[in-house]
Amino acid sequence: MKRFTFSENTSKSEAIISFALQINSLAENREKDDDFLEENEIFMLTVGEKGKFSAENFYQNKLTIRAVGEELSLHGYAPDFNRTGNAVVLPGGKKLKTSEKYSFKVVLTKRRVYIYLNGALVESYGNARETVDGYAFFVRNGENIDISDVGFTSRDEEEYPTSEKLTYCVEKGLFGGYLSYDKTREGLTFNRLDVKSCFECTTRNFYAYDSGLTLDAETDASGIKLDFKVVDIPVGNWNMQFGFAADGRRITQPIKLVNRGEYASVTMNNPFKDGKRHRLTVFFPTSCGLALTRAEFLNATFAERVKKDVRAIFIGDSITEGSECFDASRAYPNALALHYGLDALNQSLGGMSFGDYCASGNYPEPFDVAFIALGTNSFCGGTGDKAKTLKTVAEQAEKLVKRIKEKFPDCRIYGLLPIWRSDEDGVNFSLKDTSRALRSVYSRLNVRIINCHDFVPKDYGYFSDPIFAIHPTSEGHDFYAENLIAAIDKKYKKI
């Protein structure tokens, strides 16, 4: 095992690690090495982040080289457990080769990582950090790899120029559903998640998709045109679909097949061709992160912010984030926002369970309404010890509710009990047991409880996976939203 660890510390917005790498030859019989999770991983760069892991932990990998036979592949950080995501496509489709020397530069900003190879940007991906306190190179046992010209610098990240029309939309408050934005190398990126909550919520890094991001305006425009770069998607050849509504009426948009790193453009046309004032609402795609390069209201004489009196926060997992709901206008948080006129912020993340970190970010204004839609990941197939797991779930739920009440004293909190899933009978306990534990906590803390179990039909056709039903499709979200709105109106009269 070869491990080279460097102690560097910076809280500046940009940290830069540079090095040269040459893979002289590959081992004929690959040795076992506990520093690597997969047999075909031969090299790894990790970065330590104070409060998370040290640089000597493989979960902090930022760049990995894999060898399958004689073929080498380069990867950025992979959030999946198989670590196969973020395969880097090199310029011209070239492959890394043995006996060639490569110059790398890895730039870590507060929210993204950029990988340069021989001076060319070849990869970027979402990655939240607060500080860097070291980095390390790992070389697998038996591999003949040379590392040289190692360097570390840090600086304040520069602000890149943004188009005039895009800047206008931001300054006029036409974009919604985010906390901050960055002018990056690739374009304008919106951050719906706070760095603090990103940093606290997981010991692993993750993509930060644009769930709940909107462009919403009263305008006489004939349409809206957006130019952007695709910076984050789950897999290649992704079915990306914007949501769109005119005067609150949804208009289905075509699906666009995209890959990470591509520049693309979409136009959403106003169906009312009368040149009068109408509300045009764009919902950004689920499971996508985009860097905008241009936003334009076509043939418009004005574009004004839509007034929204109720601020809402959604705290949930992949279902509330909109995973597998391709038409973003139909994702139930967006449907609620459109129906009730909410100024909504979606703080949901795939894989999220309970924890007060869910609401630990710095929010500029208080929320009037909070939706907590957690519990299905806490159930985890009912594989844990029943008493211990339900006790932990109850304690974590209470902690989260109290955190929300502490930060937003006047906030009305809705506790949405989990929807049906196909394995809900569980091994040692059921999903309904989890819901009962949550109901007990919510009742005691005066949370508005809505049992969502039957809101999506128990039909695999309304879920993305025909074998394991957990993520509703766009049609499944239609049922979820319709039934949730009906339940709110019946039980509480208004939101």
Short mmCIF file of C-alpha atoms in Angstrom, two decimals:
data_model
loop_
_atom_site.label_atom_id
_atom_site.label_comp_id
_atom_site.label_asym_id
_atom_site.label_seq_id
_atom_site.Cartn_x
_atom_site.Cartn_y
_atom_site.Cartn_z
CA MET A 1 0.00 0.00 0.00
CA LYS A 2 1.25 3.45 -0.94
CA ARG A 3 -0.35 6.48 0.62
CA PHE A 4 0.98 10.01 0.36
CA THR A 5 -0.71 12.42 2.78
CA PHE A 6 -0.34 16.19 2.73
CA SER A 7 -1.48 18.54 5.50
CA GLU A 8 -2.96 21.70 4.02
CA ASN A 9 -5.71 23.84 5.49
CA THR A 10 -7.89 26.47 3.94
CA SER A 11 -11.39 27.85 4.28
CA LYS A 12 -11.05 29.99 1.17
CA SER A 13 -13.66 29.50 -1.51
CA GLU A 14 -11.30 27.76 -3.92
CA ALA A 15 -8.63 25.14 -3.18
CA ILE A 16 -6.42 23.83 -6.00
CA ILE A 17 -4.51 20.53 -5.93
CA SER A 18 -2.11 19.94 -8.83
CA PHE A 19 0.03 16.93 -9.64
CA ALA A 20 1.53 14.88 -12.46
CA LEU A 21 0.71 11.20 -12.80
CA GLN A 22 2.24 8.39 -14.81
CA ILE A 23 0.98 4.81 -14.74
CA ASN A 24 4.09 2.90 -15.75
CA SER A 25 2.52 -0.55 -15.79
CA LEU A 26 -0.43 -2.49 -14.40
CA ALA A 27 -0.13 -5.41 -12.01
CA GLU A 28 -0.66 -8.78 -13.65
CA ASN A 29 -2.34 -10.14 -10.51
CA ARG A 30 -4.07 -7.37 -8.60
CA GLU A 31 -3.46 -7.48 -4.87
CA LYS A 32 -6.09 -6.95 -2.20
CA ASP A 33 -5.90 -3.49 -0.69
CA ASP A 34 -8.17 -2.39 2.17
CA ASP A 35 -7.77 1.25 1.13
CA PHE A 36 -9.88 0.63 -1.98
CA LEU A 37 -13.52 -0.40 -2.13
CA GLU A 38 -13.41 -1.95 -5.60
CA GLU A 39 -10.92 -4.40 -7.12
CA ASN A 40 -10.43 -2.36 -10.27
CA GLU A 41 -9.57 0.91 -8.50
CA ILE A 42 -5.84 1.55 -8.75
CA PHE A 43 -5.42 5.26 -7.89
CA MET A 44 -7.37 7.75 -5.82
CA LEU A 45 -7.14 11.35 -4.68
CA THR A 46 -8.95 12.09 -1.42
CA VAL A 47 -9.50 15.40 0.36
CA GLY A 48 -9.99 15.89 4.08
CA GLU A 49 -12.78 18.13 5.27
CA LYS A 50 -12.91 19.25 8.89
CA GLY A 51 -15.83 17.71 10.74
CA LYS A 52 -16.33 14.94 8.17
CA PHE A 53 -13.53 12.55 7.34
CA SER A 54 -9.78 12.87 7.21
CA ALA A 55 -8.03 12.67 3.87
CA GLU A 56 -7.07 9.11 4.70
CA ASN A 57 -10.61 7.80 4.25
CA PHE A 58 -11.68 6.44 0.86
CA TYR A 59 -15.17 7.96 1.14
CA GLN A 60 -13.53 11.33 0.52
CA ASN A 61 -12.41 10.38 -2.98
CA LYS A 62 -12.48 13.22 -5.49
CA LEU A 63 -10.74 11.53 -8.41
CA THR A 64 -10.33 7.82 -9.13
CA ILE A 65 -8.62 5.80 -11.87
CA ARG A 66 -9.91 2.32 -12.59
CA ALA A 67 -8.31 -0.46 -14.62
CA VAL A 68 -10.36 -3.21 -16.28
CA GLY A 69 -7.91 -5.42 -18.06
CA GLU A 70 -5.61 -3.04 -19.89
CA GLU A 71 -8.24 -0.30 -20.19
CA LEU A 72 -8.01 2.73 -17.91
CA SER A 73 -10.89 5.02 -17.00
CA LEU A 74 -11.05 8.26 -15.06
CA HIS A 75 -13.85 9.03 -12.60
CA GLY A 76 -14.88 11.97 -10.49
CA TYR A 77 -16.63 11.46 -7.16
CA ALA A 78 -19.30 8.75 -7.39
CA PRO A 79 -22.20 8.97 -4.91
CA ASP A 80 -23.43 5.44 -5.65
CA PHE A 81 -22.14 2.54 -3.59
CA ASN A 82 -20.66 0.84 -6.66
CA ARG A 83 -18.62 3.99 -7.30
CA THR A 84 -19.24 3.70 -11.04
CA GLY A 85 -20.77 7.15 -11.53
CA ASN A 86 -19.03 10.18 -13.01
CA ALA A 87 -17.05 8.32 -15.65
CA VAL A 88 -15.13 11.12 -17.37
CA VAL A 89 -15.38 11.31 -21.14
CA LEU A 90 -12.06 12.70 -22.33
CA PRO A 91 -11.81 15.06 -25.33
CA GLY A 92 -12.16 13.17 -28.59
CA GLY A 93 -13.14 10.03 -26.71
CA LYS A 94 -9.50 9.32 -25.88
CA LYS A 95 -8.51 6.90 -23.14
CA LEU A 96 -5.82 7.15 -20.50
CA LYS A 97 -2.74 5.12 -21.42
CA THR A 98 0.07 3.53 -19.48
CA SER A 99 3.57 5.02 -19.81
CA GLU A 100 2.16 8.49 -20.55
CA LYS A 101 2.55 11.38 -18.12
CA TYR A 102 -0.59 13.40 -17.36
CA SER A 103 -0.94 16.75 -15.67
CA PHE A 104 -3.94 17.07 -13.33
CA LYS A 105 -5.47 20.05 -11.58
CA VAL A 106 -8.36 19.52 -9.18
CA VAL A 107 -10.18 22.70 -8.21
CA LEU A 108 -12.50 22.50 -5.18
CA THR A 109 -14.92 25.37 -4.74
CA LYS A 110 -17.44 25.56 -1.91
CA ARG A 111 -20.02 23.69 -3.96
CA ARG A 112 -18.36 22.05 -6.96
CA VAL A 113 -15.24 20.20 -7.99
CA TYR A 114 -13.57 20.79 -11.36
CA ILE A 115 -11.07 18.35 -12.85
CA TYR A 116 -8.57 19.55 -15.45
CA LEU A 117 -6.43 17.13 -17.47
CA ASN A 118 -3.49 18.55 -19.41
CA GLY A 119 -5.02 22.00 -19.05
CA ALA A 120 -8.52 21.09 -20.32
CA LEU A 121 -11.62 20.96 -18.10
CA VAL A 122 -12.88 17.38 -18.36
CA GLU A 123 -15.29 17.03 -15.43
CA SER A 124 -17.25 18.88 -12.79
CA TYR A 125 -19.67 17.66 -10.14
CA GLY A 126 -21.58 18.85 -7.07
CA ASN A 127 -19.71 18.66 -3.79
CA ALA A 128 -20.32 20.78 -0.70
CA ARG A 129 -17.48 21.64 1.66
CA GLU A 130 -16.62 24.22 4.28
CA THR A 131 -12.88 23.74 4.68
CA VAL A 132 -10.02 21.65 3.31
CA ASP A 133 -7.61 20.30 5.90
CA GLY A 134 -5.47 17.92 3.88
CA TYR A 135 -5.33 15.58 0.92
CA ALA A 136 -3.86 12.19 0.06
CA PHE A 137 -2.91 10.06 -2.92
CA PHE A 138 -3.59 6.32 -2.78
CA VAL A 139 -1.79 3.84 -5.03
CA ARG A 140 -3.03 0.27 -4.93
CA ASN A 141 -0.70 -2.50 -3.75
CA GLY A 142 1.41 -3.83 -6.61
CA GLU A 143 0.69 -1.00 -9.05
CA ASN A 144 3.61 0.88 -10.65
CA ILE A 145 2.48 4.53 -10.54
CA ASP A 146 4.58 7.68 -10.20
CA ILE A 147 3.26 10.92 -8.67
CA SER A 148 5.24 14.14 -9.06
CA ASP A 149 5.00 17.95 -9.20
CA VAL A 150 2.52 18.03 -6.32
CA GLY A 151 1.23 21.50 -5.41
CA PHE A 152 -1.51 23.13 -3.33
CA THR A 153 -2.84 26.68 -3.49
CA SER A 154 -6.00 28.43 -2.32
CA ARG A 155 -7.71 31.65 -3.28
CA ASP A 156 -11.04 33.40 -3.34
CA GLU A 157 -13.00 32.17 -6.32
CA GLU A 158 -13.46 34.74 -9.05
CA GLU A 159 -16.92 35.80 -10.20
CA TYR A 160 -17.54 34.94 -13.83
CA PRO A 161 -19.58 37.20 -16.16
CA THR A 162 -23.29 36.57 -16.72
CA SER A 163 -25.45 37.61 -19.67
CA GLU A 164 -27.40 40.83 -19.24
CA LYS A 165 -30.83 39.25 -19.69
CA LEU A 166 -30.06 36.48 -17.22
CA THR A 167 -28.83 39.02 -14.69
CA TYR A 168 -32.05 41.01 -15.19
CA CYS A 169 -34.18 37.95 -14.35
CA VAL A 170 -32.21 37.34 -11.16
CA GLU A 171 -32.25 40.95 -10.01
CA LYS A 172 -36.00 41.27 -10.64
CA GLY A 173 -36.70 38.20 -8.49
CA LEU A 174 -38.14 36.12 -11.33
CA PHE A 175 -36.28 32.99 -10.22
CA GLY A 176 -37.50 31.21 -7.11
CA GLY A 177 -36.87 28.11 -5.02
CA TYR A 178 -33.23 28.80 -4.16
CA LEU A 179 -31.14 30.29 -1.37
CA SER A 180 -28.16 31.63 -3.28
CA TYR A 181 -26.50 31.53 -6.66
CA ASP A 182 -22.97 31.34 -8.02
CA LYS A 183 -21.48 32.76 -11.19
CA THR A 184 -19.30 29.83 -12.20
CA ARG A 185 -17.06 28.77 -15.06
CA GLU A 186 -20.00 26.97 -16.63
CA GLY A 187 -22.77 29.47 -16.05
CA LEU A 188 -25.12 30.66 -13.33
CA THR A 189 -25.94 27.91 -10.83
CA PHE A 190 -28.68 28.20 -8.23
CA ASN A 191 -28.23 26.69 -4.79
CA ARG A 192 -31.42 25.47 -3.15
CA LEU A 193 -29.39 23.90 -0.34
CA ASP A 194 -27.33 25.78 2.21
CA VAL A 195 -23.64 24.85 2.49
CA LYS A 196 -24.12 24.28 6.22
CA SER A 197 -27.00 21.85 5.79
CA CYS A 198 -25.20 20.15 2.89
CA PHE A 199 -22.15 19.74 5.04
CA GLU A 200 -24.01 18.43 8.08
CA CYS A 201 -26.50 16.15 6.41
CA THR A 202 -24.22 13.39 5.21
CA THR A 203 -20.81 11.89 5.65
CA ARG A 204 -20.76 11.39 1.92
CA ASN A 205 -21.08 14.06 -0.74
CA PHE A 206 -23.92 14.18 -3.23
CA TYR A 207 -25.38 15.90 -6.24
CA ALA A 208 -27.50 18.96 -5.58
CA TYR A 209 -30.28 18.89 -8.17
CA ASP A 210 -32.46 21.87 -9.04
CA SER A 211 -35.65 20.46 -7.50
CA GLY A 212 -38.20 23.20 -6.94
CA LEU A 213 -36.26 25.86 -8.85
CA THR A 214 -38.64 28.04 -10.88
CA LEU A 215 -38.70 30.92 -13.32
CA ASP A 216 -42.05 32.58 -12.72
CA ALA A 217 -43.31 35.87 -14.12
CA GLU A 218 -46.28 37.96 -15.17
CA THR A 219 -45.43 38.87 -18.75
CA ASP A 220 -46.65 39.48 -22.29
CA ALA A 221 -43.86 37.31 -23.71
CA SER A 222 -44.56 34.88 -26.54
CA GLY A 223 -42.38 32.33 -24.78
CA ILE A 224 -39.33 31.68 -22.60
CA LYS A 225 -35.97 30.51 -23.93
CA LEU A 226 -33.27 29.03 -21.69
CA ASP A 227 -29.68 28.18 -22.62
CA PHE A 228 -27.69 26.03 -20.19
CA LYS A 229 -25.04 23.44 -19.55
CA VAL A 230 -26.01 20.08 -18.03
CA VAL A 231 -23.73 19.75 -15.01
CA ASP A 232 -25.36 17.02 -12.89
CA ILE A 233 -27.53 14.04 -13.86
CA PRO A 234 -27.75 10.51 -12.38
CA VAL A 235 -26.67 8.59 -15.53
CA GLY A 236 -25.84 9.18 -19.16
CA ASN A 237 -28.56 9.68 -21.79
CA TRP A 238 -30.90 11.14 -19.18
CA ASN A 239 -34.53 11.98 -20.00
CA MET A 240 -34.64 15.64 -19.02
CA GLN A 241 -38.00 17.39 -18.99
CA PHE A 242 -38.93 20.92 -17.91
CA GLY A 243 -42.30 21.63 -16.35
CA PHE A 244 -44.31 24.54 -17.71
CA ALA A 245 -47.59 26.25 -16.87
CA ALA A 246 -49.45 29.20 -18.38
CA ASP A 247 -51.89 30.96 -16.03
CA GLY A 248 -51.64 27.87 -13.81
CA ARG A 249 -52.51 25.41 -16.60
CA ARG A 250 -49.80 22.81 -17.14
CA ILE A 251 -48.49 22.32 -20.65
CA THR A 252 -46.46 19.17 -21.19
CA GLN A 253 -42.99 19.79 -22.60
CA PRO A 254 -40.97 17.36 -24.73
CA ILE A 255 -38.35 15.10 -23.18
CA LYS A 256 -34.78 15.94 -24.13
CA LEU A 257 -32.05 13.28 -24.04
CA VAL A 258 -28.95 14.81 -22.42
CA ASN A 259 -25.51 13.92 -21.10
CA ARG A 260 -23.41 15.63 -18.49
CA GLY A 261 -21.26 18.41 -19.91
CA GLU A 262 -23.54 19.16 -22.86
CA TYR A 263 -24.80 22.63 -23.72
CA ALA A 264 -28.47 22.72 -24.62
CA SER A 265 -31.40 25.07 -25.19
CA VAL A 266 -35.16 24.85 -24.66
CA THR A 267 -38.04 27.14 -25.60
CA MET A 268 -41.44 27.07 -23.90
CA ASN A 269 -44.13 28.82 -25.92
CA ASN A 270 -46.98 30.86 -24.47
CA PRO A 271 -50.21 29.21 -25.71
CA PHE A 272 -52.00 32.57 -25.44
CA LYS A 273 -50.95 34.43 -28.55
CA ASP A 274 -52.75 37.66 -27.69
CA GLY A 275 -49.81 39.72 -26.37
CA LYS A 276 -51.61 40.28 -23.05
CA ARG A 277 -50.50 39.73 -19.45
CA HIS A 278 -50.21 36.09 -18.48
CA ARG A 279 -48.38 34.16 -15.82
CA LEU A 280 -45.71 31.86 -17.26
CA THR A 281 -44.13 29.38 -14.84
CA VAL A 282 -41.12 27.20 -15.60
CA PHE A 283 -40.23 24.31 -13.27
CA PHE A 284 -36.65 23.13 -13.62
CA PRO A 285 -36.14 19.40 -14.27
CA THR A 286 -35.93 16.94 -11.41
CA SER A 287 -32.72 14.94 -10.96
CA CYS A 288 -30.78 17.54 -12.93
CA GLY A 289 -28.37 20.31 -12.11
CA LEU A 290 -28.08 23.03 -14.74
CA ALA A 291 -25.78 26.00 -15.22
CA LEU A 292 -27.70 28.75 -17.03
CA THR A 293 -25.94 30.81 -19.67
CA ARG A 294 -28.97 32.76 -20.87
CA ALA A 295 -32.64 33.34 -20.02
CA GLU A 296 -34.92 35.37 -22.27
CA PHE A 297 -38.58 36.32 -22.31
CA LEU A 298 -39.26 36.32 -26.06
CA ASN A 299 -40.87 39.41 -27.64
CA ALA A 300 -41.71 40.79 -24.19
CA THR A 301 -42.27 44.40 -23.20
CA PHE A 302 -42.34 43.49 -19.50
CA ALA A 303 -41.68 40.58 -17.12
CA GLU A 304 -42.65 41.09 -13.48
CA ARG A 305 -42.33 39.07 -10.32
CA VAL A 306 -45.36 37.04 -9.21
CA LYS A 307 -46.50 38.00 -5.72
CA LYS A 308 -46.61 35.06 -3.31
CA ASP A 309 -47.74 35.59 0.26
CA VAL A 310 -47.03 32.16 1.82
CA ARG A 311 -43.48 30.86 2.22
CA ALA A 312 -43.18 27.07 2.42
CA ILE A 313 -40.33 24.65 3.02
CA PHE A 314 -40.42 20.97 1.96
CA ILE A 315 -38.20 18.59 3.92
CA GLY A 316 -38.15 15.07 2.51
CA ASP A 317 -36.31 12.32 0.69
CA SER A 318 -36.04 11.32 -2.98
CA ILE A 319 -39.83 11.16 -3.41
CA THR A 320 -40.26 14.80 -2.41
CA GLU A 321 -37.11 15.73 -4.33
CA GLY A 322 -38.92 14.38 -7.40
CA SER A 323 -36.81 11.38 -8.33
CA GLU A 324 -38.38 9.55 -11.32
CA CYS A 325 -41.04 12.25 -11.71
CA PHE A 326 -39.79 13.56 -15.03
CA ASP A 327 -42.42 16.26 -15.62
CA ALA A 328 -41.35 18.69 -12.90
CA SER A 329 -44.68 20.54 -12.95
CA ARG A 330 -46.34 17.37 -11.66
CA ALA A 331 -43.97 16.69 -8.74
CA TYR A 332 -46.28 17.07 -5.77
CA PRO A 333 -44.36 19.94 -4.05
CA ASN A 334 -44.49 21.94 -7.30
CA ALA A 335 -48.16 21.08 -7.80
CA LEU A 336 -48.91 22.34 -4.28
CA ALA A 337 -46.89 25.49 -4.88
CA LEU A 338 -48.82 26.21 -8.08
CA HIS A 339 -52.21 25.43 -6.51
CA TYR A 340 -51.74 27.46 -3.31
CA GLY A 341 -49.48 30.19 -4.70
CA LEU A 342 -46.56 29.21 -2.46
CA ASP A 343 -43.11 30.73 -2.41
CA ALA A 344 -41.61 27.26 -1.97
CA LEU A 345 -38.14 25.96 -1.14
CA ASN A 346 -37.49 22.25 -1.61
CA GLN A 347 -34.85 21.02 0.85
CA SER A 348 -35.35 17.34 0.07
CA LEU A 349 -32.55 14.93 -0.80
CA GLY A 350 -32.46 11.38 -2.05
CA GLY A 351 -31.62 9.00 0.78
CA MET A 352 -32.49 11.49 3.50
CA SER A 353 -33.77 10.30 6.84
CA PHE A 354 -34.60 12.29 9.95
CA GLY A 355 -32.18 14.70 11.56
CA ASP A 356 -32.30 18.33 12.64
CA TYR A 357 -29.69 19.08 9.95
CA CYS A 358 -32.60 19.10 7.50
CA ALA A 359 -33.46 22.61 8.66
CA SER A 360 -30.02 23.75 9.80
CA GLY A 361 -29.36 26.12 6.90
CA ASN A 362 -29.30 29.89 7.03
CA TYR A 363 -32.64 31.05 5.69
CA PRO A 364 -33.07 34.78 4.98
CA GLU A 365 -36.78 34.80 5.83
CA PRO A 366 -39.01 32.68 8.10
CA PHE A 367 -41.36 30.09 6.66
CA ASP A 368 -45.12 30.13 7.16
CA VAL A 369 -45.56 26.44 6.36
CA ALA A 370 -43.27 23.39 6.62
CA PHE A 371 -43.93 19.97 5.12
CA ILE A 372 -42.03 17.04 6.63
CA ALA A 373 -42.21 14.01 4.32
CA LEU A 374 -39.70 11.63 5.88
CA GLY A 375 -39.88 8.12 7.24
CA THR A 376 -39.67 5.76 4.28
CA ASN A 377 -35.86 5.65 4.44
CA SER A 378 -36.00 5.34 8.23
CA PHE A 379 -38.10 2.19 7.69
CA CYS A 380 -35.32 0.64 5.56
CA GLY A 381 -37.27 -2.52 4.82
CA GLY A 382 -37.94 -3.12 8.51
CA THR A 383 -34.60 -4.90 8.78
CA GLY A 384 -33.46 -3.37 12.07
CA ASP A 385 -34.41 -4.16 15.63
CA LYS A 386 -38.01 -2.98 15.92
CA ALA A 387 -37.94 -1.34 19.36
CA LYS A 388 -34.56 0.30 18.87
CA THR A 389 -35.28 1.56 15.35
CA LEU A 390 -38.70 3.02 16.15
CA LYS A 391 -37.31 4.69 19.26
CA THR A 392 -34.54 6.28 17.17
CA VAL A 393 -37.00 7.39 14.48
CA ALA A 394 -39.23 9.01 17.11
CA GLU A 395 -36.31 10.80 18.75
CA GLN A 396 -35.00 12.10 15.42
CA ALA A 397 -38.46 13.23 14.31
CA GLU A 398 -38.94 15.12 17.57
CA LYS A 399 -35.54 16.76 17.18
CA LEU A 400 -36.40 17.95 13.68
CA VAL A 401 -39.82 19.32 14.66
CA LYS A 402 -38.30 21.18 17.59
CA ARG A 403 -35.58 22.61 15.35
CA ILE A 404 -38.24 23.96 12.96
CA LYS A 405 -40.28 25.42 15.80
CA GLU A 406 -37.18 27.03 17.25
CA LYS A 407 -36.13 28.62 13.95
CA PHE A 408 -39.64 29.50 12.73
CA PRO A 409 -41.93 29.94 15.78
CA ASP A 410 -45.04 30.87 13.76
CA CYS A 411 -44.65 28.09 11.20
CA ARG A 412 -47.52 25.65 10.60
CA ILE A 413 -45.97 22.19 10.33
CA TYR A 414 -47.49 19.35 8.33
CA GLY A 415 -46.29 15.82 9.05
CA LEU A 416 -46.90 13.73 5.92
CA LEU A 417 -46.90 10.04 6.82
CA PRO A 418 -45.17 7.87 4.15
CA ILE A 419 -46.93 6.66 1.02
CA TRP A 420 -47.29 2.95 0.19
CA ARG A 421 -44.23 1.02 -0.96
CA SER A 422 -44.15 -2.56 -2.18
CA ASP A 423 -41.95 -3.96 0.60
CA GLU A 424 -43.79 -2.21 3.40
CA ASP A 425 -44.58 -5.37 5.38
CA GLY A 426 -40.91 -5.40 6.34
CA VAL A 427 -38.71 -8.02 7.96
CA ASN A 428 -39.00 -7.19 11.68
CA PHE A 429 -41.56 -4.38 11.50
CA SER A 430 -43.70 -2.65 8.92
CA LEU A 431 -43.86 0.80 7.36
CA LYS A 432 -47.12 1.29 9.22
CA ASP A 433 -45.20 0.76 12.48
CA THR A 434 -42.91 3.61 11.42
CA SER A 435 -45.94 5.77 10.63
CA ARG A 436 -47.49 5.04 14.04
CA ALA A 437 -44.25 6.12 15.74
CA LEU A 438 -44.28 9.34 13.74
CA ARG A 439 -47.97 9.96 14.42
CA SER A 440 -47.29 9.72 18.17
CA VAL A 441 -44.53 12.34 17.99
CA TYR A 442 -46.46 14.65 15.67
CA SER A 443 -49.60 14.50 17.84
CA ARG A 444 -47.67 15.39 20.98
CA LEU A 445 -45.93 18.34 19.27
CA ASN A 446 -49.12 19.74 17.65
CA VAL A 447 -48.02 18.94 14.10
CA ARG A 448 -50.75 18.77 11.47
CA ILE A 449 -50.83 15.08 10.52
CA ILE A 450 -51.85 13.81 7.09
CA ASN A 451 -51.75 10.10 6.39
CA CYS A 452 -50.53 9.84 2.79
CA HIS A 453 -50.33 6.03 2.69
CA ASP A 454 -53.12 5.57 0.14
CA PHE A 455 -52.56 8.76 -1.87
CA VAL A 456 -50.80 6.92 -4.73
CA PRO A 457 -52.63 3.80 -5.99
CA LYS A 458 -51.02 0.50 -5.01
CA ASP A 459 -50.29 -0.20 -8.65
CA TYR A 460 -46.75 -0.68 -9.99
CA GLY A 461 -47.80 1.25 -13.09
CA TYR A 462 -47.64 4.46 -11.04
CA PHE A 463 -44.10 3.77 -9.87
CA SER A 464 -40.84 3.87 -11.80
CA ASP A 465 -39.73 0.32 -11.02
CA PRO A 466 -42.02 -2.57 -12.07
CA ILE A 467 -40.41 -4.82 -9.43
CA PHE A 468 -39.87 -2.52 -6.45
CA ALA A 469 -42.42 0.27 -6.04
CA ILE A 470 -41.01 3.24 -4.13
CA HIS A 471 -40.67 6.27 -6.45
CA PRO A 472 -43.92 7.51 -8.05
CA THR A 473 -43.85 8.48 -11.71
CA SER A 474 -45.29 11.77 -12.97
CA GLU A 475 -48.71 10.08 -13.02
CA GLY A 476 -48.16 8.82 -9.48
CA HIS A 477 -47.31 12.35 -8.34
CA ASP A 478 -50.57 13.56 -9.89
CA PHE A 479 -52.46 11.31 -7.47
CA TYR A 480 -50.22 12.31 -4.57
CA ALA A 481 -50.78 16.04 -5.17
CA GLU A 482 -54.51 15.76 -5.85
CA ASN A 483 -55.18 13.70 -2.72
CA LEU A 484 -52.91 15.82 -0.54
CA ILE A 485 -54.59 19.05 -1.63
CA ALA A 486 -58.01 17.50 -0.97
CA ALA A 487 -56.91 16.34 2.50
CA ILE A 488 -55.50 19.76 3.42
CA ASP A 489 -58.61 21.57 2.24
CA LYS A 490 -60.97 19.17 4.01
CA LYS A 491 -59.14 18.96 7.33
CA TYR A 492 -57.67 22.44 7.66
CA LYS A 493 -59.74 24.51 5.17
CA LYS A 494 -56.63 26.39 4.01
CA ILE A 495 -52.94 25.81 3.99
#
